[in-house]
mmCIF file of C-alpha atoms in Angstrom:
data_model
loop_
_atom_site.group_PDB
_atom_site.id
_atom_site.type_symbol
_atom_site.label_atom_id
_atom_site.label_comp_id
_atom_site.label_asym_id
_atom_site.label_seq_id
_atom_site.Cartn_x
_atom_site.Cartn_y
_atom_site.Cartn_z
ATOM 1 C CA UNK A 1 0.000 0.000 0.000
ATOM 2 C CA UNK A 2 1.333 3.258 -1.017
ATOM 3 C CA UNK A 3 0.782 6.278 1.449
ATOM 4 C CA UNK A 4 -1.112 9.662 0.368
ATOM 5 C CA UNK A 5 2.178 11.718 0.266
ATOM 6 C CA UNK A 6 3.957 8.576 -2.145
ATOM 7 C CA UNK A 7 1.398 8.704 -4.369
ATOM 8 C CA UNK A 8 1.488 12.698 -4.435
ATOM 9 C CA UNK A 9 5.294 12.780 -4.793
ATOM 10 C CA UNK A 10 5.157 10.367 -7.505
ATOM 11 C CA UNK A 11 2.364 12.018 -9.278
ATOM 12 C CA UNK A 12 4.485 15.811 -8.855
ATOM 13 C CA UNK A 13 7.429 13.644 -10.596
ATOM 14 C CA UNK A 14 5.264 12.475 -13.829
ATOM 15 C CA UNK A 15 3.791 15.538 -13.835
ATOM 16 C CA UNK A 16 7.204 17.499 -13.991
ATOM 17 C CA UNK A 17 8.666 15.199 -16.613
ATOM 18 C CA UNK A 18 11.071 13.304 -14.122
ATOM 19 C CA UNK A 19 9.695 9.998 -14.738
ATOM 20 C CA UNK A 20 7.213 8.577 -17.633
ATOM 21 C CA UNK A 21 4.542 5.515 -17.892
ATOM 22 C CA UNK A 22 5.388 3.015 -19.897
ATOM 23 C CA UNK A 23 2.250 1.741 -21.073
ATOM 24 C CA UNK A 24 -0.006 5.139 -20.793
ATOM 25 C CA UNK A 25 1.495 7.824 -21.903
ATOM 26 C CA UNK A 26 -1.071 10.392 -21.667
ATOM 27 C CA UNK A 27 -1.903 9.488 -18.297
ATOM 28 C CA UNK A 28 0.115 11.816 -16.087
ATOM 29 C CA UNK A 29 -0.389 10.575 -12.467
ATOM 30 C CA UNK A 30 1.305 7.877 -10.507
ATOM 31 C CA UNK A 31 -1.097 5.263 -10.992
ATOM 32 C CA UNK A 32 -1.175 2.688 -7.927
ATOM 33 C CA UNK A 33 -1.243 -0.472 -9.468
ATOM 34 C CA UNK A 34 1.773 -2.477 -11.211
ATOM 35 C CA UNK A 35 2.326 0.399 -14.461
ATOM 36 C CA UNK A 36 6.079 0.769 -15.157
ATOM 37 C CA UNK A 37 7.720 4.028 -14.907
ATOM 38 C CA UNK A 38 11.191 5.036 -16.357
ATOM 39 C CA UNK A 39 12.929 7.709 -15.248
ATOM 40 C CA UNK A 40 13.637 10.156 -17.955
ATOM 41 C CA UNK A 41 17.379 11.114 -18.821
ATOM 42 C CA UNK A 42 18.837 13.715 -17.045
ATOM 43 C CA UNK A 43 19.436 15.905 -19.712
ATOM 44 C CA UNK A 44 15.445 16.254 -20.243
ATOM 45 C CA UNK A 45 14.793 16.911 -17.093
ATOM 46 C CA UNK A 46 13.277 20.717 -16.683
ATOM 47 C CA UNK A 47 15.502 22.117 -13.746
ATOM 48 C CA UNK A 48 18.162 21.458 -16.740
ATOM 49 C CA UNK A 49 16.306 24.555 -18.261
ATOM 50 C CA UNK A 50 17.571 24.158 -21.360
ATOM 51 C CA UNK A 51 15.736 25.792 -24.599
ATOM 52 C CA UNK A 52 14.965 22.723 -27.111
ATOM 53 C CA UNK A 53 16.342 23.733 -30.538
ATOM 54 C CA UNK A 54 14.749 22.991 -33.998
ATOM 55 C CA UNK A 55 16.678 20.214 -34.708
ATOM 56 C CA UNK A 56 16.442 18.394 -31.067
ATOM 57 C CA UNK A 57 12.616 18.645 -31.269
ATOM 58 C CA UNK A 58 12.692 17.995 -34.625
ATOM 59 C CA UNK A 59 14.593 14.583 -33.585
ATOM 60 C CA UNK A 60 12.087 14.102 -30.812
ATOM 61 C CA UNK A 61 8.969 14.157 -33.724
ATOM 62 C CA UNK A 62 10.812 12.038 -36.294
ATOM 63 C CA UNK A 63 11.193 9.253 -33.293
ATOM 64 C CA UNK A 64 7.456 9.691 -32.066
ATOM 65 C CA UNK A 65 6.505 9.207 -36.445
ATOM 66 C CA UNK A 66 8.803 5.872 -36.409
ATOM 67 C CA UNK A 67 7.390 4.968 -33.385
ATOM 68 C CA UNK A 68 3.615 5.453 -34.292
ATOM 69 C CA UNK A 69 3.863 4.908 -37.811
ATOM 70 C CA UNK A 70 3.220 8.172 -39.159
ATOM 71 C CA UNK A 71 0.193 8.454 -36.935
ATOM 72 C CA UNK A 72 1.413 11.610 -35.020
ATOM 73 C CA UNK A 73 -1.281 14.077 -33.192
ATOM 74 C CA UNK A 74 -2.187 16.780 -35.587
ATOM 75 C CA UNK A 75 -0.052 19.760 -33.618
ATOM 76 C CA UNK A 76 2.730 17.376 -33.904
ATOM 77 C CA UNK A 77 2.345 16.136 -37.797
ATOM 78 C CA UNK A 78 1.773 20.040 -38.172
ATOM 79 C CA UNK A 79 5.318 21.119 -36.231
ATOM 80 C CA UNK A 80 6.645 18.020 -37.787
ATOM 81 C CA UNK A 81 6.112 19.320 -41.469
ATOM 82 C CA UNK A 82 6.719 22.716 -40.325
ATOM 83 C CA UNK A 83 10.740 21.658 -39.501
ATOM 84 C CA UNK A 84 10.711 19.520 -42.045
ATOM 85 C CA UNK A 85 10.664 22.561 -44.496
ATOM 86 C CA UNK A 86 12.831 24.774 -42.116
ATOM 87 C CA UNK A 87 15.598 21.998 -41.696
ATOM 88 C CA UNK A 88 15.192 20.616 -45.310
ATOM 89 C CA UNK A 89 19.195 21.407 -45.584
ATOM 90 C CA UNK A 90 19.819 18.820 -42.710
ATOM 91 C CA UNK A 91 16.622 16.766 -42.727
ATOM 92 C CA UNK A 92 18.492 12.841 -43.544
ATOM 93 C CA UNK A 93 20.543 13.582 -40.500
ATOM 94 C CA UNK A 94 17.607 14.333 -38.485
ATOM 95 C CA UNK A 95 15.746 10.845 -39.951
ATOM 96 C CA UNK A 96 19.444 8.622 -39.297
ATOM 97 C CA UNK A 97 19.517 10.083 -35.813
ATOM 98 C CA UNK A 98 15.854 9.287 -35.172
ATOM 99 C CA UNK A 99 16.156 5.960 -36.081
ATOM 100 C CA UNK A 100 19.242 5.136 -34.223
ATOM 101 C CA UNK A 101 18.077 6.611 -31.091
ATOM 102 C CA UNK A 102 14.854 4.783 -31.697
ATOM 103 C CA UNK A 103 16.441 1.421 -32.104
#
């Protein structure tokens, strides 16, 4: 059994991006049951306050289109064409990157 303050502590770190479901990934509470959480790398982490660039988030979309097989929300599949005009210059190195991080 999980106390009150656990499962608000764990809740404050899926909310703030420290750690991530597994299996729901629009579900941002600490669920108290047997979901799987994975704590995100460090350099994600938002007391890093780092500002994303183009091509990092453009990385990030071209992994979430692998991974759902072009089926991407329509804000993202609207960034995603969006940078994939702006980085056109650089856009295979984007996809290789993707794909190896993905794998």
């Amino acid at each position: 059994m999980h106390t009150p303050e656990a499962q608000v502590f764990g809740t404050m770190l899926v909310a703030y991006g420290y750690i991530y479901p597994l299996q729901n990934h629009r579900k941002l509470v600490m669920c108290n049951d047997s979901s799987l959480y994975r704590f995100q790398t460090p350099y994600f982490w938002p007391t890093q306050q780092w500002v994303p660039e183009d091509s990092d988030y453009a990385i990030y979309l071209a992994k979430r289109n692998i991974r759902k097989k072009g089926m991407l929300e329509p804000y993202e599949q609207a960034h995603y064409n969006h940078l994939h005009e702006w980085l056109n210059h650089k856009w295979d190195f984007i996809v290789m990157q993707a794909t190896e991080q993905y794998k």
